[in-house]
Amino acid sequence: MFYIVPNPDWESDFKPKTVMEKRKMKKYLILDPILGTNKVQETNKAVCFTPILIFILFFFFNTISAETIATVNSYEITLEQLHEKMQDYEGDFDLSFFQIRDLALKDLINDQLIIIYAKQNGITVDENEVESYFINLLGNDPKLLTNGEFDYQKFKKLKKTKQV
């Protein structure tokens, strides 16, 4: 592990001409406690900290996307799923971030509980029931109406797309 600290005598070695040079070129003393060596390295702060920052951000975002926040039976709910579900509620309600998060998490848990209950009790849904559900849900959508009436042919075309 390396510790980066400003070299206390950097001004005696290096005389910058401008304030910008002073900011850009600072010496840092890199201490390596494992090897017991001291190395003085002239470098820009950004050069030192950019790789560290990139590593931290990469590690942070990779762990967030796969982080399990809840387990229902053997099904894991990830932080990524929670964020997707939260987006469904944003703008629709006058709720705080924490209320939206709690609502989304409860919905994800309830979805899994319903699936578990259905499996345990042998409850299945056939394709006709699913189709009837969507016709009820989307029946008044102007895209599916012809002369003010539901057009089943338009619904069939919509079913073939990835929008449903």
Short mmCIF file of N, CA and C in Angstrom, two decimals:
data_model
loop_
_atom_site.label_atom_id
_atom_site.label_comp_id
_atom_site.label_asym_id
_atom_site.label_seq_id
_atom_site.Cartn_x
_atom_site.Cartn_y
_atom_site.Cartn_z
N MET A 1 0.84 -1.16 0.00
CA MET A 1 0.00 0.00 0.00
C MET A 1 0.89 1.23 0.00
N PHE A 2 0.52 2.22 -0.77
CA PHE A 2 1.29 3.46 -0.87
C PHE A 2 0.53 4.58 -0.17
N TYR A 3 1.26 5.43 0.51
CA TYR A 3 0.70 6.64 1.09
C TYR A 3 1.30 7.82 0.35
N ILE A 4 0.47 8.73 -0.06
CA ILE A 4 0.96 9.88 -0.82
C ILE A 4 0.81 11.11 0.07
N VAL A 5 1.94 11.76 0.37
CA VAL A 5 1.93 12.97 1.19
C VAL A 5 2.83 14.00 0.53
N PRO A 6 2.56 15.29 0.71
CA PRO A 6 3.44 16.31 0.13
C PRO A 6 4.83 16.24 0.74
N ASN A 7 5.82 16.39 -0.09
CA ASN A 7 7.20 16.42 0.37
C ASN A 7 7.43 17.75 1.08
N PRO A 8 7.88 17.76 2.35
CA PRO A 8 8.00 19.01 3.09
C PRO A 8 9.03 19.97 2.51
N ASP A 9 10.06 19.48 1.84
CA ASP A 9 11.08 20.39 1.33
C ASP A 9 11.00 20.57 -0.18
N TRP A 10 9.82 20.49 -0.75
CA TRP A 10 9.70 20.59 -2.21
C TRP A 10 10.04 21.97 -2.72
N GLU A 11 9.79 23.01 -1.92
CA GLU A 11 10.07 24.37 -2.39
C GLU A 11 11.56 24.64 -2.49
N SER A 12 12.37 23.96 -1.68
CA SER A 12 13.81 24.20 -1.74
C SER A 12 14.43 23.63 -3.01
N ASP A 13 13.85 22.56 -3.57
CA ASP A 13 14.37 21.92 -4.77
C ASP A 13 13.84 22.58 -6.04
N PHE A 14 12.62 23.01 -5.99
CA PHE A 14 11.92 23.42 -7.20
C PHE A 14 11.40 24.84 -7.03
N LYS A 15 11.73 25.70 -7.94
CA LYS A 15 11.29 27.10 -7.88
C LYS A 15 10.37 27.39 -9.07
N PRO A 16 9.05 27.26 -8.88
CA PRO A 16 8.13 27.55 -9.98
C PRO A 16 8.10 29.04 -10.26
N LYS A 17 7.89 29.38 -11.54
CA LYS A 17 7.87 30.78 -11.96
C LYS A 17 6.49 31.39 -11.81
N THR A 18 5.45 30.59 -11.99
CA THR A 18 4.09 31.10 -11.91
C THR A 18 3.29 30.29 -10.90
N VAL A 19 2.13 30.82 -10.56
CA VAL A 19 1.25 30.11 -9.63
C VAL A 19 0.77 28.81 -10.27
N MET A 20 0.52 28.84 -11.58
CA MET A 20 0.06 27.62 -12.27
C MET A 20 1.13 26.54 -12.23
N GLU A 21 2.38 26.92 -12.41
CA GLU A 21 3.45 25.93 -12.30
C GLU A 21 3.51 25.36 -10.90
N LYS A 22 3.30 26.22 -9.93
CA LYS A 22 3.33 25.77 -8.54
C LYS A 22 2.22 24.75 -8.29
N ARG A 23 1.05 25.01 -8.87
CA ARG A 23 -0.06 24.08 -8.70
C ARG A 23 0.16 22.79 -9.47
N LYS A 24 0.68 22.91 -10.69
CA LYS A 24 0.84 21.74 -11.55
C LYS A 24 1.94 20.80 -11.07
N MET A 25 3.05 21.39 -10.71
CA MET A 25 4.22 20.55 -10.40
C MET A 25 4.52 20.56 -8.91
N LYS A 26 3.96 19.63 -8.21
CA LYS A 26 4.28 19.46 -6.80
C LYS A 26 4.97 18.11 -6.67
N LYS A 27 5.89 18.08 -5.75
CA LYS A 27 6.53 16.80 -5.48
C LYS A 27 5.75 16.10 -4.39
N TYR A 28 5.61 14.82 -4.56
CA TYR A 28 4.97 14.02 -3.54
C TYR A 28 5.95 12.97 -3.08
N LEU A 29 5.87 12.73 -1.83
CA LEU A 29 6.71 11.70 -1.24
C LEU A 29 5.85 10.45 -1.13
N ILE A 30 6.25 9.43 -1.83
CA ILE A 30 5.49 8.19 -1.81
C ILE A 30 6.21 7.23 -0.87
N LEU A 31 5.52 6.88 0.17
CA LEU A 31 6.10 6.00 1.18
C LEU A 31 5.59 4.59 0.96
N ASP A 32 6.47 3.66 0.91
CA ASP A 32 6.09 2.27 0.78
C ASP A 32 6.47 1.57 2.08
N PRO A 33 5.54 1.44 3.02
CA PRO A 33 5.89 0.87 4.31
C PRO A 33 6.27 -0.60 4.24
N ILE A 34 5.82 -1.31 3.22
CA ILE A 34 6.14 -2.73 3.12
C ILE A 34 7.61 -2.92 2.77
N LEU A 35 8.08 -2.20 1.76
CA LEU A 35 9.48 -2.33 1.35
C LEU A 35 10.41 -1.46 2.19
N GLY A 36 9.86 -0.50 2.89
CA GLY A 36 10.67 0.38 3.71
C GLY A 36 11.48 1.37 2.89
N THR A 37 11.02 1.71 1.70
CA THR A 37 11.76 2.64 0.85
C THR A 37 10.96 3.92 0.69
N ASN A 38 11.67 5.01 0.47
CA ASN A 38 11.05 6.30 0.18
C ASN A 38 11.43 6.69 -1.23
N LYS A 39 10.45 7.05 -2.03
CA LYS A 39 10.73 7.48 -3.40
C LYS A 39 10.12 8.86 -3.58
N VAL A 40 10.87 9.76 -4.11
CA VAL A 40 10.35 11.09 -4.40
C VAL A 40 10.01 11.11 -5.88
N GLN A 41 8.80 11.57 -6.17
CA GLN A 41 8.34 11.54 -7.55
C GLN A 41 7.68 12.87 -7.86
N GLU A 42 8.15 13.54 -8.91
CA GLU A 42 7.51 14.77 -9.36
C GLU A 42 6.36 14.37 -10.26
N THR A 43 5.20 14.88 -9.95
CA THR A 43 4.06 14.55 -10.78
C THR A 43 2.93 15.53 -10.55
N ASN A 44 2.00 15.51 -11.41
CA ASN A 44 0.81 16.32 -11.30
C ASN A 44 -0.18 15.57 -10.41
N LYS A 45 -0.96 16.27 -9.61
CA LYS A 45 -1.94 15.61 -8.74
C LYS A 45 -2.89 14.73 -9.54
N ALA A 46 -3.31 15.24 -10.69
CA ALA A 46 -4.27 14.49 -11.49
C ALA A 46 -3.69 13.16 -11.96
N VAL A 47 -2.41 13.15 -12.28
CA VAL A 47 -1.78 11.91 -12.74
C VAL A 47 -1.75 10.90 -11.61
N CYS A 48 -1.54 11.35 -10.39
CA CYS A 48 -1.50 10.44 -9.24
C CYS A 48 -2.88 9.87 -8.92
N PHE A 49 -3.86 10.74 -8.91
CA PHE A 49 -5.15 10.33 -8.39
C PHE A 49 -6.12 9.81 -9.45
N THR A 50 -5.89 10.07 -10.72
CA THR A 50 -6.80 9.61 -11.76
C THR A 50 -6.91 8.08 -11.81
N PRO A 51 -5.80 7.33 -11.83
CA PRO A 51 -5.95 5.87 -11.85
C PRO A 51 -6.65 5.33 -10.60
N ILE A 52 -6.37 5.95 -9.47
CA ILE A 52 -7.02 5.51 -8.23
C ILE A 52 -8.52 5.78 -8.32
N LEU A 53 -8.88 6.96 -8.80
CA LEU A 53 -10.28 7.32 -8.93
C LEU A 53 -11.00 6.40 -9.92
N ILE A 54 -10.37 6.11 -11.03
CA ILE A 54 -10.97 5.21 -12.03
C ILE A 54 -11.19 3.83 -11.43
N PHE A 55 -10.22 3.33 -10.70
CA PHE A 55 -10.36 2.02 -10.06
C PHE A 55 -11.51 2.01 -9.07
N ILE A 56 -11.60 3.05 -8.25
CA ILE A 56 -12.66 3.12 -7.24
C ILE A 56 -14.02 3.18 -7.91
N LEU A 57 -14.17 4.02 -8.94
CA LEU A 57 -15.45 4.12 -9.64
C LEU A 57 -15.82 2.81 -10.33
N PHE A 58 -14.85 2.17 -10.98
CA PHE A 58 -15.10 0.89 -11.64
C PHE A 58 -15.56 -0.14 -10.62
N PHE A 59 -14.85 -0.24 -9.51
CA PHE A 59 -15.19 -1.20 -8.46
C PHE A 59 -16.56 -0.88 -7.87
N PHE A 60 -16.83 0.41 -7.61
CA PHE A 60 -18.08 0.84 -7.01
C PHE A 60 -19.27 0.48 -7.90
N PHE A 61 -19.19 0.81 -9.20
CA PHE A 61 -20.32 0.55 -10.07
C PHE A 61 -20.50 -0.93 -10.37
N ASN A 62 -19.44 -1.70 -10.40
CA ASN A 62 -19.59 -3.14 -10.60
C ASN A 62 -20.23 -3.81 -9.40
N THR A 63 -19.91 -3.37 -8.21
CA THR A 63 -20.51 -3.99 -7.03
C THR A 63 -21.95 -3.55 -6.85
N ILE A 64 -22.28 -2.33 -7.26
CA ILE A 64 -23.65 -1.85 -7.12
C ILE A 64 -24.59 -2.66 -7.99
N SER A 65 -24.20 -2.90 -9.24
CA SER A 65 -25.11 -3.56 -10.16
C SER A 65 -25.42 -4.99 -9.75
N ALA A 66 -24.52 -5.65 -9.04
CA ALA A 66 -24.73 -7.04 -8.67
C ALA A 66 -25.07 -7.20 -7.20
N GLU A 67 -25.19 -6.11 -6.47
CA GLU A 67 -25.43 -6.19 -5.04
C GLU A 67 -26.85 -6.67 -4.75
N THR A 68 -26.97 -7.72 -3.95
CA THR A 68 -28.26 -8.24 -3.55
C THR A 68 -28.75 -7.44 -2.36
N ILE A 69 -29.95 -6.90 -2.47
CA ILE A 69 -30.48 -6.09 -1.37
C ILE A 69 -31.59 -6.80 -0.61
N ALA A 70 -32.17 -7.84 -1.23
CA ALA A 70 -33.22 -8.61 -0.56
C ALA A 70 -33.27 -10.00 -1.18
N THR A 71 -33.69 -10.96 -0.38
CA THR A 71 -33.86 -12.33 -0.88
C THR A 71 -35.26 -12.80 -0.48
N VAL A 72 -36.02 -13.25 -1.46
CA VAL A 72 -37.35 -13.80 -1.22
C VAL A 72 -37.29 -15.26 -1.62
N ASN A 73 -37.40 -16.14 -0.61
CA ASN A 73 -37.18 -17.57 -0.81
C ASN A 73 -35.77 -17.73 -1.35
N SER A 74 -35.58 -18.14 -2.59
CA SER A 74 -34.22 -18.26 -3.13
C SER A 74 -33.96 -17.21 -4.22
N TYR A 75 -34.93 -16.36 -4.46
CA TYR A 75 -34.80 -15.33 -5.50
C TYR A 75 -34.16 -14.08 -4.90
N GLU A 76 -33.10 -13.60 -5.56
CA GLU A 76 -32.40 -12.41 -5.08
C GLU A 76 -32.87 -11.18 -5.84
N ILE A 77 -33.13 -10.12 -5.11
CA ILE A 77 -33.49 -8.83 -5.69
C ILE A 77 -32.25 -7.96 -5.63
N THR A 78 -31.83 -7.45 -6.79
CA THR A 78 -30.59 -6.67 -6.85
C THR A 78 -30.90 -5.17 -6.79
N LEU A 79 -29.86 -4.43 -6.51
CA LEU A 79 -29.98 -2.97 -6.47
C LEU A 79 -30.36 -2.42 -7.85
N GLU A 80 -29.87 -3.07 -8.89
CA GLU A 80 -30.20 -2.65 -10.25
C GLU A 80 -31.70 -2.80 -10.52
N GLN A 81 -32.29 -3.91 -10.07
CA GLN A 81 -33.73 -4.11 -10.24
C GLN A 81 -34.51 -3.05 -9.46
N LEU A 82 -34.03 -2.73 -8.27
CA LEU A 82 -34.69 -1.71 -7.47
C LEU A 82 -34.66 -0.36 -8.18
N HIS A 83 -33.52 0.00 -8.74
CA HIS A 83 -33.41 1.27 -9.46
C HIS A 83 -34.35 1.31 -10.66
N GLU A 84 -34.46 0.20 -11.39
CA GLU A 84 -35.38 0.14 -12.53
C GLU A 84 -36.83 0.32 -12.08
N LYS A 85 -37.18 -0.34 -10.99
CA LYS A 85 -38.55 -0.24 -10.47
C LYS A 85 -38.83 1.17 -9.95
N MET A 86 -37.83 1.80 -9.35
CA MET A 86 -37.99 3.17 -8.85
C MET A 86 -38.28 4.14 -9.99
N GLN A 87 -37.69 3.88 -11.15
CA GLN A 87 -37.92 4.76 -12.30
C GLN A 87 -39.38 4.72 -12.75
N ASP A 88 -40.06 3.60 -12.48
CA ASP A 88 -41.49 3.51 -12.82
C ASP A 88 -42.32 4.51 -12.02
N TYR A 89 -41.86 4.84 -10.81
CA TYR A 89 -42.63 5.71 -9.92
C TYR A 89 -42.22 7.18 -9.99
N GLU A 90 -41.03 7.46 -10.49
CA GLU A 90 -40.55 8.83 -10.50
C GLU A 90 -41.44 9.71 -11.38
N GLY A 91 -41.82 10.85 -10.86
CA GLY A 91 -42.64 11.79 -11.60
C GLY A 91 -44.12 11.54 -11.49
N ASP A 92 -44.53 10.33 -11.16
CA ASP A 92 -45.94 10.01 -11.04
C ASP A 92 -46.52 10.41 -9.69
N PHE A 93 -45.69 10.43 -8.68
CA PHE A 93 -46.15 10.70 -7.33
C PHE A 93 -45.34 11.84 -6.72
N ASP A 94 -45.94 12.48 -5.75
CA ASP A 94 -45.23 13.53 -5.01
C ASP A 94 -44.64 12.88 -3.76
N LEU A 95 -43.65 12.02 -3.97
CA LEU A 95 -43.03 11.28 -2.88
C LEU A 95 -41.55 11.57 -2.81
N SER A 96 -40.98 11.36 -1.64
CA SER A 96 -39.54 11.53 -1.48
C SER A 96 -38.81 10.33 -2.09
N PHE A 97 -37.51 10.48 -2.23
CA PHE A 97 -36.68 9.39 -2.75
C PHE A 97 -36.85 8.14 -1.91
N PHE A 98 -36.86 8.29 -0.59
CA PHE A 98 -36.94 7.14 0.31
C PHE A 98 -38.31 6.47 0.24
N GLN A 99 -39.37 7.25 0.07
CA GLN A 99 -40.70 6.67 -0.07
C GLN A 99 -40.81 5.89 -1.38
N ILE A 100 -40.25 6.45 -2.45
CA ILE A 100 -40.26 5.75 -3.75
C ILE A 100 -39.46 4.46 -3.64
N ARG A 101 -38.29 4.52 -2.98
CA ARG A 101 -37.46 3.33 -2.81
C ARG A 101 -38.22 2.25 -2.04
N ASP A 102 -38.87 2.63 -0.94
CA ASP A 102 -39.62 1.65 -0.15
C ASP A 102 -40.77 1.05 -0.94
N LEU A 103 -41.48 1.89 -1.68
CA LEU A 103 -42.60 1.41 -2.49
C LEU A 103 -42.12 0.44 -3.57
N ALA A 104 -41.03 0.78 -4.24
CA ALA A 104 -40.49 -0.09 -5.28
C ALA A 104 -40.01 -1.41 -4.70
N LEU A 105 -39.34 -1.37 -3.55
CA LEU A 105 -38.87 -2.61 -2.92
C LEU A 105 -40.03 -3.49 -2.50
N LYS A 106 -41.07 -2.89 -1.93
CA LYS A 106 -42.25 -3.67 -1.54
C LYS A 106 -42.89 -4.32 -2.76
N ASP A 107 -42.96 -3.59 -3.87
CA ASP A 107 -43.52 -4.16 -5.10
C ASP A 107 -42.70 -5.34 -5.60
N LEU A 108 -41.38 -5.21 -5.59
CA LEU A 108 -40.52 -6.31 -6.05
C LEU A 108 -40.70 -7.54 -5.15
N ILE A 109 -40.78 -7.32 -3.86
CA ILE A 109 -40.98 -8.44 -2.92
C ILE A 109 -42.35 -9.06 -3.13
N ASN A 110 -43.39 -8.24 -3.26
CA ASN A 110 -44.74 -8.76 -3.49
C ASN A 110 -44.84 -9.54 -4.79
N ASP A 111 -44.17 -9.07 -5.84
CA ASP A 111 -44.16 -9.81 -7.11
C ASP A 111 -43.62 -11.22 -6.90
N GLN A 112 -42.53 -11.34 -6.16
CA GLN A 112 -41.94 -12.65 -5.92
C GLN A 112 -42.83 -13.51 -5.03
N LEU A 113 -43.47 -12.90 -4.04
CA LEU A 113 -44.38 -13.66 -3.18
C LEU A 113 -45.57 -14.20 -3.96
N ILE A 114 -46.08 -13.42 -4.90
CA ILE A 114 -47.19 -13.89 -5.74
C ILE A 114 -46.74 -15.05 -6.61
N ILE A 115 -45.55 -14.96 -7.19
CA ILE A 115 -45.03 -16.05 -8.02
C ILE A 115 -44.84 -17.31 -7.18
N ILE A 116 -44.29 -17.17 -5.99
CA ILE A 116 -44.09 -18.32 -5.09
C ILE A 116 -45.44 -18.94 -4.73
N TYR A 117 -46.42 -18.12 -4.38
CA TYR A 117 -47.74 -18.61 -4.02
C TYR A 117 -48.38 -19.36 -5.19
N ALA A 118 -48.26 -18.78 -6.38
CA ALA A 118 -48.84 -19.42 -7.57
C ALA A 118 -48.18 -20.78 -7.83
N LYS A 119 -46.87 -20.85 -7.70
CA LYS A 119 -46.17 -22.12 -7.93
C LYS A 119 -46.57 -23.16 -6.89
N GLN A 120 -46.66 -22.75 -5.63
CA GLN A 120 -47.00 -23.68 -4.56
C GLN A 120 -48.42 -24.22 -4.69
N ASN A 121 -49.31 -23.43 -5.26
CA ASN A 121 -50.71 -23.82 -5.36
C ASN A 121 -51.12 -24.25 -6.77
N GLY A 122 -50.14 -24.39 -7.66
CA GLY A 122 -50.41 -24.87 -9.01
C GLY A 122 -51.25 -23.91 -9.84
N ILE A 123 -51.16 -22.65 -9.55
CA ILE A 123 -51.93 -21.65 -10.30
C ILE A 123 -51.14 -21.26 -11.54
N THR A 124 -51.77 -21.41 -12.68
CA THR A 124 -51.12 -21.04 -13.94
C THR A 124 -52.04 -20.09 -14.70
N VAL A 125 -51.46 -19.42 -15.65
CA VAL A 125 -52.22 -18.49 -16.49
C VAL A 125 -51.95 -18.90 -17.93
N ASP A 126 -53.02 -19.16 -18.68
CA ASP A 126 -52.80 -19.54 -20.07
C ASP A 126 -52.75 -18.28 -20.94
N GLU A 127 -52.41 -18.48 -22.20
CA GLU A 127 -52.19 -17.36 -23.11
C GLU A 127 -53.46 -16.54 -23.34
N ASN A 128 -54.62 -17.19 -23.35
CA ASN A 128 -55.88 -16.46 -23.55
C ASN A 128 -56.15 -15.50 -22.40
N GLU A 129 -55.83 -15.92 -21.18
CA GLU A 129 -56.04 -15.04 -20.03
C GLU A 129 -55.10 -13.83 -20.08
N VAL A 130 -53.87 -14.07 -20.49
CA VAL A 130 -52.91 -12.97 -20.62
C VAL A 130 -53.37 -12.01 -21.70
N GLU A 131 -53.83 -12.55 -22.81
CA GLU A 131 -54.32 -11.71 -23.91
C GLU A 131 -55.52 -10.89 -23.46
N SER A 132 -56.45 -11.50 -22.75
CA SER A 132 -57.62 -10.78 -22.25
C SER A 132 -57.21 -9.66 -21.30
N TYR A 133 -56.23 -9.93 -20.48
CA TYR A 133 -55.73 -8.91 -19.56
C TYR A 133 -55.20 -7.69 -20.33
N PHE A 134 -54.40 -7.95 -21.35
CA PHE A 134 -53.83 -6.85 -22.12
C PHE A 134 -54.88 -6.12 -22.95
N ILE A 135 -55.87 -6.84 -23.44
CA ILE A 135 -56.95 -6.18 -24.18
C ILE A 135 -57.71 -5.24 -23.24
N ASN A 136 -57.97 -5.69 -22.01
CA ASN A 136 -58.63 -4.82 -21.03
C ASN A 136 -57.77 -3.62 -20.68
N LEU A 137 -56.49 -3.86 -20.54
CA LEU A 137 -55.55 -2.81 -20.15
C LEU A 137 -55.36 -1.79 -21.27
N LEU A 138 -55.23 -2.28 -22.51
CA LEU A 138 -54.91 -1.41 -23.64
C LEU A 138 -56.09 -1.16 -24.57
N GLY A 139 -57.26 -1.63 -24.20
CA GLY A 139 -58.43 -1.56 -25.09
C GLY A 139 -58.82 -0.17 -25.53
N ASN A 140 -58.55 0.84 -24.72
CA ASN A 140 -58.94 2.21 -25.08
C ASN A 140 -57.78 3.02 -25.65
N ASP A 141 -56.67 2.38 -25.90
CA ASP A 141 -55.51 3.08 -26.45
C ASP A 141 -55.82 3.48 -27.90
N PRO A 142 -55.64 4.75 -28.24
CA PRO A 142 -55.96 5.21 -29.61
C PRO A 142 -55.21 4.45 -30.71
N LYS A 143 -54.04 3.91 -30.39
CA LYS A 143 -53.28 3.16 -31.40
C LYS A 143 -53.98 1.86 -31.78
N LEU A 144 -54.84 1.36 -30.89
CA LEU A 144 -55.50 0.08 -31.14
C LEU A 144 -56.97 0.24 -31.54
N LEU A 145 -57.39 1.47 -31.76
CA LEU A 145 -58.79 1.71 -32.12
C LEU A 145 -58.93 2.02 -33.61
N THR A 146 -60.02 1.53 -34.18
CA THR A 146 -60.41 1.87 -35.55
C THR A 146 -61.87 2.29 -35.48
N ASN A 147 -62.15 3.52 -35.89
CA ASN A 147 -63.51 4.08 -35.81
C ASN A 147 -64.08 3.99 -34.40
N GLY A 148 -63.23 4.19 -33.40
CA GLY A 148 -63.68 4.19 -32.00
C GLY A 148 -63.85 2.81 -31.40
N GLU A 149 -63.57 1.76 -32.16
CA GLU A 149 -63.73 0.38 -31.68
C GLU A 149 -62.37 -0.31 -31.61
N PHE A 150 -62.25 -1.24 -30.67
CA PHE A 150 -61.01 -2.00 -30.53
C PHE A 150 -60.76 -2.82 -31.79
N ASP A 151 -59.54 -2.73 -32.33
CA ASP A 151 -59.17 -3.45 -33.55
C ASP A 151 -58.21 -4.57 -33.17
N TYR A 152 -58.73 -5.80 -33.24
CA TYR A 152 -57.93 -6.96 -32.84
C TYR A 152 -56.71 -7.16 -33.74
N GLN A 153 -56.81 -6.81 -35.01
CA GLN A 153 -55.68 -6.96 -35.94
C GLN A 153 -54.52 -6.04 -35.52
N LYS A 154 -54.84 -4.83 -35.10
CA LYS A 154 -53.79 -3.93 -34.61
C LYS A 154 -53.15 -4.49 -33.34
N PHE A 155 -53.98 -5.10 -32.51
CA PHE A 155 -53.45 -5.71 -31.29
C PHE A 155 -52.50 -6.86 -31.63
N LYS A 156 -52.86 -7.67 -32.62
CA LYS A 156 -51.98 -8.78 -33.03
C LYS A 156 -50.65 -8.26 -33.55
N LYS A 157 -50.68 -7.15 -34.32
CA LYS A 157 -49.44 -6.55 -34.81
C LYS A 157 -48.59 -6.06 -33.64
N LEU A 158 -49.25 -5.46 -32.66
CA LEU A 158 -48.54 -4.96 -31.49
C LEU A 158 -47.92 -6.12 -30.70
N LYS A 159 -48.61 -7.24 -30.63
CA LYS A 159 -48.09 -8.41 -29.91
C LYS A 159 -46.80 -8.92 -30.54
N LYS A 160 -46.69 -8.79 -31.85
CA LYS A 160 -45.50 -9.30 -32.55
C LYS A 160 -44.28 -8.41 -32.34
N THR A 161 -44.51 -7.17 -31.92
CA THR A 161 -43.37 -6.28 -31.66
C THR A 161 -42.84 -6.54 -30.26
N LYS A 162 -41.69 -5.97 -29.95
CA LYS A 162 -41.10 -6.15 -28.63
C LYS A 162 -41.61 -5.12 -27.63
N GLN A 163 -42.60 -4.32 -28.03
CA GLN A 163 -43.14 -3.31 -27.13
C GLN A 163 -44.08 -3.90 -26.09
N VAL A 164 -44.56 -5.10 -26.31
CA VAL A 164 -45.49 -5.73 -25.37
C VAL A 164 -44.77 -6.85 -24.66
#
